[in-house]
mmCIF file of C-alpha atoms in Angstrom:
data_model
loop_
_atom_site.group_PDB
_atom_site.id
_atom_site.type_symbol
_atom_site.label_atom_id
_atom_site.label_comp_id
_atom_site.label_asym_id
_atom_site.label_seq_id
_atom_site.Cartn_x
_atom_site.Cartn_y
_atom_site.Cartn_z
ATOM 1 C CA MET Q 184 10.677 54.263 15.755
ATOM 2 C CA THR Q 185 14.167 54.158 16.390
ATOM 3 C CA LYS Q 186 17.017 54.403 13.472
ATOM 4 C CA LYS Q 187 17.980 50.727 14.395
ATOM 5 C CA GLU Q 188 14.013 49.392 14.427
ATOM 6 C CA GLN Q 189 14.408 51.686 10.676
ATOM 7 C CA ARG Q 190 16.857 49.675 9.702
ATOM 8 C CA GLN Q 191 16.003 45.999 10.866
ATOM 9 C CA SER Q 192 12.459 46.571 8.966
ATOM 10 C CA LEU Q 193 14.000 47.840 5.732
ATOM 11 C CA LEU Q 194 16.378 44.689 6.615
ATOM 12 C CA LEU Q 195 13.102 42.527 6.553
ATOM 13 C CA GLN Q 196 11.750 44.405 3.633
ATOM 14 C CA MET Q 197 14.716 43.314 0.994
ATOM 15 C CA ILE Q 198 14.776 39.827 2.350
ATOM 16 C CA SER Q 199 11.304 39.442 1.675
ATOM 17 C CA ALA Q 200 11.177 40.685 -1.646
ATOM 18 C CA GLN Q 201 14.608 38.905 -2.786
ATOM 19 C CA GLY Q 202 15.332 36.275 -0.510
ATOM 20 C CA MET Q 203 18.475 36.043 1.557
ATOM 21 C CA LEU Q 204 20.921 38.604 -0.364
ATOM 22 C CA PRO Q 205 24.690 38.775 0.702
ATOM 23 C CA ILE Q 206 25.819 40.151 3.592
ATOM 24 C CA ARG Q 207 27.476 42.370 1.714
ATOM 25 C CA THR Q 208 24.827 43.488 -0.441
ATOM 26 C CA LEU Q 209 22.511 44.499 2.409
ATOM 27 C CA ALA Q 210 25.369 46.316 4.110
ATOM 28 C CA SER Q 211 25.679 48.608 1.295
ATOM 29 C CA ARG Q 212 22.149 49.019 0.341
ATOM 30 C CA LEU Q 213 21.789 50.002 3.943
ATOM 31 C CA ALA Q 214 24.628 52.125 4.460
ATOM 32 C CA VAL Q 215 26.301 50.312 7.287
ATOM 33 C CA SER Q 216 28.706 47.779 8.006
ATOM 34 C CA GLU Q 217 28.329 44.376 7.619
ATOM 35 C CA MET Q 218 29.021 43.494 11.306
ATOM 36 C CA THR Q 219 25.851 46.227 11.985
ATOM 37 C CA VAL Q 220 24.203 43.450 9.337
ATOM 38 C CA ARG Q 221 25.063 40.379 11.832
ATOM 39 C CA ARG Q 222 24.220 41.637 14.732
ATOM 40 C CA ASP Q 223 20.678 43.003 12.941
ATOM 41 C CA LEU Q 224 19.903 39.603 11.413
ATOM 42 C CA ALA Q 225 20.552 37.261 15.190
ATOM 43 C CA GLU Q 226 18.333 40.064 16.623
ATOM 44 C CA LEU Q 227 15.997 39.406 14.560
ATOM 45 C CA GLU Q 228 16.299 35.725 14.642
ATOM 46 C CA LEU Q 229 16.274 35.831 18.579
ATOM 47 C CA GLY Q 230 13.069 38.026 18.494
ATOM 48 C CA HIS Q 231 10.776 35.226 17.349
ATOM 49 C CA PRO Q 232 10.194 32.321 19.454
ATOM 50 C CA SER Q 233 12.517 28.913 18.497
ATOM 51 C CA ASP Q 234 9.441 26.862 17.413
ATOM 52 C CA GLY Q 235 11.062 24.075 18.849
ATOM 53 C CA GLU Q 236 13.841 23.709 16.282
ATOM 54 C CA GLU Q 237 16.984 21.450 16.766
ATOM 55 C CA GLY Q 238 20.359 23.808 17.141
ATOM 56 C CA GLY Q 239 19.233 27.206 16.425
ATOM 57 C CA TYR Q 240 18.198 26.518 12.756
ATOM 58 C CA SER Q 241 17.682 29.681 10.206
ATOM 59 C CA LEU Q 242 17.156 28.268 6.928
ATOM 60 C CA LEU Q 243 17.457 32.232 5.534
ATOM 61 C CA GLN Q 244 21.024 32.337 7.230
ATOM 62 C CA GLU Q 245 21.365 28.427 5.803
ATOM 63 C CA LEU Q 246 20.574 29.951 2.083
ATOM 64 C CA GLU Q 247 23.392 31.652 2.487
ATOM 65 C CA LYS Q 248 26.249 29.249 3.064
ATOM 66 C CA ALA Q 249 27.537 28.067 -0.080
ATOM 67 C CA ASN Q 250 26.882 24.348 -1.131
ATOM 68 C CA ALA Q 251 28.271 22.868 -3.937
ATOM 69 C CA GLN Q 252 26.441 19.786 -3.330
ATOM 70 C CA LYS Q 253 23.355 20.986 -2.712
ATOM 71 C CA GLU Q 254 23.597 23.099 -5.650
ATOM 72 C CA GLN Q 255 24.141 20.076 -7.889
ATOM 73 C CA ILE Q 256 20.914 18.329 -6.129
ATOM 74 C CA GLY Q 257 18.689 21.425 -6.782
ATOM 75 C CA ARG Q 258 19.743 21.293 -10.557
ATOM 76 C CA ALA Q 259 19.024 17.761 -10.648
ATOM 77 C CA ALA Q 260 15.698 17.797 -9.186
ATOM 78 C CA ALA Q 261 14.526 20.035 -11.078
ATOM 79 C CA ALA Q 262 15.871 17.910 -14.430
ATOM 80 C CA LEU Q 263 12.927 15.813 -12.954
ATOM 81 C CA ILE Q 264 10.410 19.074 -13.890
ATOM 82 C CA GLU Q 265 8.417 18.691 -16.832
ATOM 83 C CA PRO Q 266 5.640 21.133 -18.492
ATOM 84 C CA ARG Q 267 2.291 21.023 -17.152
ATOM 85 C CA ASP Q 268 3.452 19.744 -13.846
ATOM 86 C CA VAL Q 269 1.799 20.414 -10.594
ATOM 87 C CA ILE Q 270 4.082 20.442 -8.099
ATOM 88 C CA ALA Q 271 4.772 20.706 -4.296
ATOM 89 C CA ILE Q 272 8.179 22.525 -2.828
ATOM 90 C CA ASP Q 273 8.377 21.709 0.592
ATOM 91 C CA THR Q 274 10.688 23.739 3.449
ATOM 92 C CA GLY Q 275 14.355 23.490 3.322
ATOM 93 C CA SER Q 276 17.651 24.734 2.497
ATOM 94 C CA THR Q 277 18.289 21.921 -0.468
ATOM 95 C CA THR Q 278 14.570 22.019 -1.502
ATOM 96 C CA ALA Q 279 15.200 25.569 -2.268
ATOM 97 C CA LYS Q 280 18.467 24.834 -4.593
ATOM 98 C CA ILE Q 281 15.625 23.556 -6.858
ATOM 99 C CA LEU Q 282 14.143 27.074 -7.461
ATOM 100 C CA PRO Q 283 16.775 28.955 -9.324
ATOM 101 C CA HIS Q 284 17.044 25.670 -11.996
ATOM 102 C CA ILE Q 285 13.197 25.479 -12.805
ATOM 103 C CA PRO Q 286 12.720 25.375 -16.714
ATOM 104 C CA THR Q 287 11.194 29.256 -17.576
ATOM 105 C CA ASN Q 288 9.800 28.407 -20.538
ATOM 106 C CA TYR Q 289 7.227 25.520 -18.755
ATOM 107 C CA ASP Q 290 3.937 26.371 -17.857
ATOM 108 C CA LEU Q 291 3.730 24.711 -13.955
ATOM 109 C CA THR Q 292 1.429 24.784 -11.440
ATOM 110 C CA VAL Q 293 3.309 25.044 -7.884
ATOM 111 C CA LEU Q 294 1.630 24.453 -4.420
ATOM 112 C CA CYS Q 295 4.037 26.616 -1.246
ATOM 113 C CA TYR Q 296 3.489 27.391 1.858
ATOM 114 C CA ASN Q 297 7.017 28.852 2.421
ATOM 115 C CA ALA Q 298 7.287 32.185 2.055
ATOM 116 C CA ASN Q 299 11.233 31.706 0.369
ATOM 117 C CA VAL Q 300 9.227 29.655 -2.222
ATOM 118 C CA LEU Q 301 6.698 32.896 -2.753
ATOM 119 C CA PHE Q 302 9.499 35.447 -3.473
ATOM 120 C CA ALA Q 303 11.521 33.621 -5.340
ATOM 121 C CA LEU Q 304 8.729 32.550 -8.099
ATOM 122 C CA ARG Q 305 5.482 35.062 -7.421
ATOM 123 C CA SER Q 306 7.195 36.952 -10.619
ATOM 124 C CA ARG Q 307 8.137 33.818 -13.071
ATOM 125 C CA PRO Q 308 6.485 33.801 -15.961
ATOM 126 C CA GLY Q 309 4.142 30.607 -16.595
ATOM 127 C CA ILE Q 310 4.066 29.756 -13.006
ATOM 128 C CA ARG Q 311 0.846 29.654 -10.953
ATOM 129 C CA LEU Q 312 1.306 30.099 -7.525
ATOM 130 C CA LEU Q 313 -0.920 27.952 -4.761
ATOM 131 C CA MET Q 314 -0.249 29.461 -1.122
ATOM 132 C CA CYS Q 315 -1.217 28.026 1.796
ATOM 133 C CA GLY Q 316 -1.214 30.462 4.739
ATOM 134 C CA GLY Q 317 -1.208 30.466 8.459
ATOM 135 C CA VAL Q 318 1.333 30.805 11.306
ATOM 136 C CA TYR Q 319 4.635 32.146 10.081
ATOM 137 C CA HIS Q 320 7.736 30.201 11.669
ATOM 138 C CA PRO Q 321 11.094 32.395 10.579
ATOM 139 C CA ASN Q 322 12.829 29.811 11.009
ATOM 140 C CA THR Q 323 11.847 27.702 8.383
ATOM 141 C CA GLU Q 324 10.131 30.225 6.424
ATOM 142 C CA MET Q 325 7.349 28.223 6.439
ATOM 143 C CA LEU Q 326 3.670 29.166 6.969
ATOM 144 C CA GLU Q 327 1.392 26.410 8.482
ATOM 145 C CA SER Q 328 -2.449 25.900 10.065
ATOM 146 C CA ALA Q 329 -5.021 23.499 10.362
ATOM 147 C CA GLU Q 330 -6.651 25.491 7.332
ATOM 148 C CA GLY Q 331 -3.660 25.066 4.732
ATOM 149 C CA VAL Q 332 -3.482 21.558 5.893
ATOM 150 C CA SER Q 333 -6.934 20.777 4.720
ATOM 151 C CA PHE Q 334 -6.133 23.328 1.535
ATOM 152 C CA ILE Q 335 -3.035 21.058 0.809
ATOM 153 C CA ARG Q 336 -5.750 18.085 0.991
ATOM 154 C CA ARG Q 337 -7.815 19.565 -1.655
ATOM 155 C CA ILE Q 338 -4.628 19.958 -4.063
ATOM 156 C CA ARG Q 339 -3.906 16.928 -6.278
ATOM 157 C CA VAL Q 340 0.099 17.192 -7.253
ATOM 158 C CA ASN Q 341 1.971 14.843 -9.333
ATOM 159 C CA LYS Q 342 5.455 15.721 -8.137
ATOM 160 C CA ALA Q 343 6.223 16.443 -4.413
ATOM 161 C CA PHE Q 344 9.520 17.584 -3.695
ATOM 162 C CA LEU Q 345 10.360 16.972 0.128
ATOM 163 C CA SER Q 346 12.819 17.872 2.539
ATOM 164 C CA ALA Q 347 14.463 15.739 5.575
ATOM 165 C CA ALA Q 348 16.572 16.661 8.569
ATOM 166 C CA GLY Q 349 17.280 12.849 8.882
ATOM 167 C CA ILE Q 350 17.047 9.509 7.295
ATOM 168 C CA HIS Q 351 17.038 6.423 9.260
ATOM 169 C CA GLN Q 352 16.711 2.925 7.900
ATOM 170 C CA THR Q 353 14.635 1.599 10.828
ATOM 171 C CA LEU Q 354 13.063 4.628 12.048
ATOM 172 C CA GLY Q 355 12.269 6.287 8.434
ATOM 173 C CA VAL Q 356 12.155 10.120 7.403
ATOM 174 C CA THR Q 357 12.294 12.862 10.392
ATOM 175 C CA CYS Q 358 12.247 16.808 10.338
ATOM 176 C CA ALA Q 359 13.177 18.679 13.517
ATOM 177 C CA ASN Q 360 10.300 20.615 13.934
ATOM 178 C CA PRO Q 361 6.932 19.366 14.795
ATOM 179 C CA TYR Q 362 4.631 21.387 13.325
ATOM 180 C CA GLU Q 363 6.075 20.665 9.564
ATOM 181 C CA VAL Q 364 4.535 16.836 10.153
ATOM 182 C CA ALA Q 365 0.840 17.634 9.587
ATOM 183 C CA VAL Q 366 2.003 19.703 6.121
ATOM 184 C CA LYS Q 367 4.269 17.791 5.164
ATOM 185 C CA GLU Q 368 1.942 14.442 5.579
ATOM 186 C CA ALA Q 369 -0.612 16.481 3.591
ATOM 187 C CA VAL Q 370 1.573 16.888 0.765
ATOM 188 C CA LEU Q 371 2.749 13.152 0.698
ATOM 189 C CA GLN Q 372 -1.132 12.209 0.531
ATOM 190 C CA SER Q 373 -2.135 14.551 -2.251
ATOM 191 C CA SER Q 374 0.854 13.314 -4.430
ATOM 192 C CA SER Q 375 1.616 11.208 -7.202
ATOM 193 C CA GLN Q 376 5.421 11.209 -6.942
ATOM 194 C CA LYS Q 377 7.061 11.483 -3.987
ATOM 195 C CA ILE Q 378 9.989 12.813 -4.196
ATOM 196 C CA LEU Q 379 12.851 13.488 -1.006
ATOM 197 C CA VAL Q 380 15.745 15.780 -2.069
ATOM 198 C CA ALA Q 381 18.552 15.631 1.149
ATOM 199 C CA ASP Q 382 22.277 15.363 1.044
ATOM 200 C CA SER Q 383 24.109 12.718 1.998
ATOM 201 C CA GLY Q 384 25.068 14.020 6.051
ATOM 202 C CA LYS Q 385 21.194 13.783 6.726
ATOM 203 C CA PHE Q 386 21.320 9.789 5.735
ATOM 204 C CA GLY Q 387 21.933 7.662 9.419
ATOM 205 C CA GLN Q 388 20.295 10.550 11.294
ATOM 206 C CA VAL Q 389 17.360 10.998 13.549
ATOM 207 C CA ARG Q 390 15.317 14.040 14.586
ATOM 208 C CA SER Q 391 12.709 14.637 16.961
ATOM 209 C CA SER Q 392 9.499 14.115 14.475
ATOM 210 C CA HIS Q 393 8.857 11.550 12.435
ATOM 211 C CA PHE Q 394 6.534 11.802 8.951
ATOM 212 C CA CYS Q 395 7.117 9.194 6.370
ATOM 213 C CA ASP Q 396 9.268 5.408 5.845
ATOM 214 C CA LEU Q 397 11.276 5.332 3.435
ATOM 215 C CA SER Q 398 9.262 2.874 1.752
ATOM 216 C CA GLN Q 399 6.382 5.443 1.383
ATOM 217 C CA LEU Q 400 9.577 7.547 -1.125
ATOM 218 C CA ASP Q 401 9.541 7.169 -4.681
ATOM 219 C CA THR Q 402 12.160 8.908 -5.243
ATOM 220 C CA ILE Q 403 15.110 10.539 -3.456
ATOM 221 C CA VAL Q 404 17.837 12.580 -4.947
ATOM 222 C CA THR Q 405 21.240 13.034 -3.089
ATOM 223 C CA ASP Q 406 24.925 13.476 -4.154
ATOM 224 C CA THR Q 407 27.335 11.230 -5.002
ATOM 225 C CA GLN Q 408 29.042 10.336 -1.475
ATOM 226 C CA LEU Q 409 25.860 8.406 0.140
ATOM 227 C CA SER Q 410 27.691 5.287 1.049
ATOM 228 C CA PRO Q 411 27.687 2.345 -1.099
ATOM 229 C CA GLN Q 412 25.439 0.489 1.831
ATOM 230 C CA TRP Q 413 22.916 3.059 2.037
ATOM 231 C CA GLN Q 414 22.744 2.768 -1.747
ATOM 232 C CA ALA Q 415 22.252 -0.759 -1.553
ATOM 233 C CA ASP Q 416 19.493 -0.439 1.481
ATOM 234 C CA LEU Q 417 17.512 1.721 -0.811
ATOM 235 C CA VAL Q 418 17.025 -0.037 -3.924
ATOM 236 C CA GLU Q 419 16.127 -2.971 -1.976
ATOM 237 C CA ALA Q 420 13.652 -0.683 -0.263
ATOM 238 C CA GLY Q 421 12.376 -0.097 -3.738
ATOM 239 C CA VAL Q 422 13.193 3.603 -4.088
ATOM 240 C CA SER Q 423 14.425 4.840 -6.764
ATOM 241 C CA LEU Q 424 17.635 6.531 -6.457
ATOM 242 C CA ARG Q 425 19.669 9.678 -8.366
ATOM 243 C CA LEU Q 426 22.891 10.723 -7.573
ATOM 244 C CA ALA Q 427 23.949 14.133 -8.463
#
């Protein structure tokens, strides 16, 4: 194994163990320049199939970016969690912002199918993790398989926190990757409360893969930049709206 391969292997191990760290932290731990770390991350991302994602999306790179709106949405969504809940946390950069705000004194069961969720919660006291396996998709950190979908369908969740890449009045709620659809549909079918967590920039957008209609949602948690027209449309559709 070359020095470069060793470095990239260590880089993957650190990210897997602790989630995406700041570039400067990774560079310091590897004793290389920040430019080298950025180049390694780009090469590691290019070394996997794109899975059909739009725009070369990378969840780990998205999580590195500061986003006050998503932080506020994540905090507001976490406030909906109650002791002894059984919750599902979907793939996505906004749903990932829920994780730091989950109360530490609650006994919870968490259904997850994302490596970043697993690594964020695996050491948390009081949390029982139900993990689905399958094919690993590095652009979203998601694991999916027919067996995983079957596992989800056998679970009952009282609160599912879902993500979306597009939300449209007539074309419904969409994601960018076809492989996400079966998993999201299974979570919707298995959950009592269906909570969509998305920033206002997703509204009015349409992506390639439809997984539910607005009428299937109970609650949407978004930011205060959502237009008055959209707020009125959601109320008319019977969706409870929480602005963070």
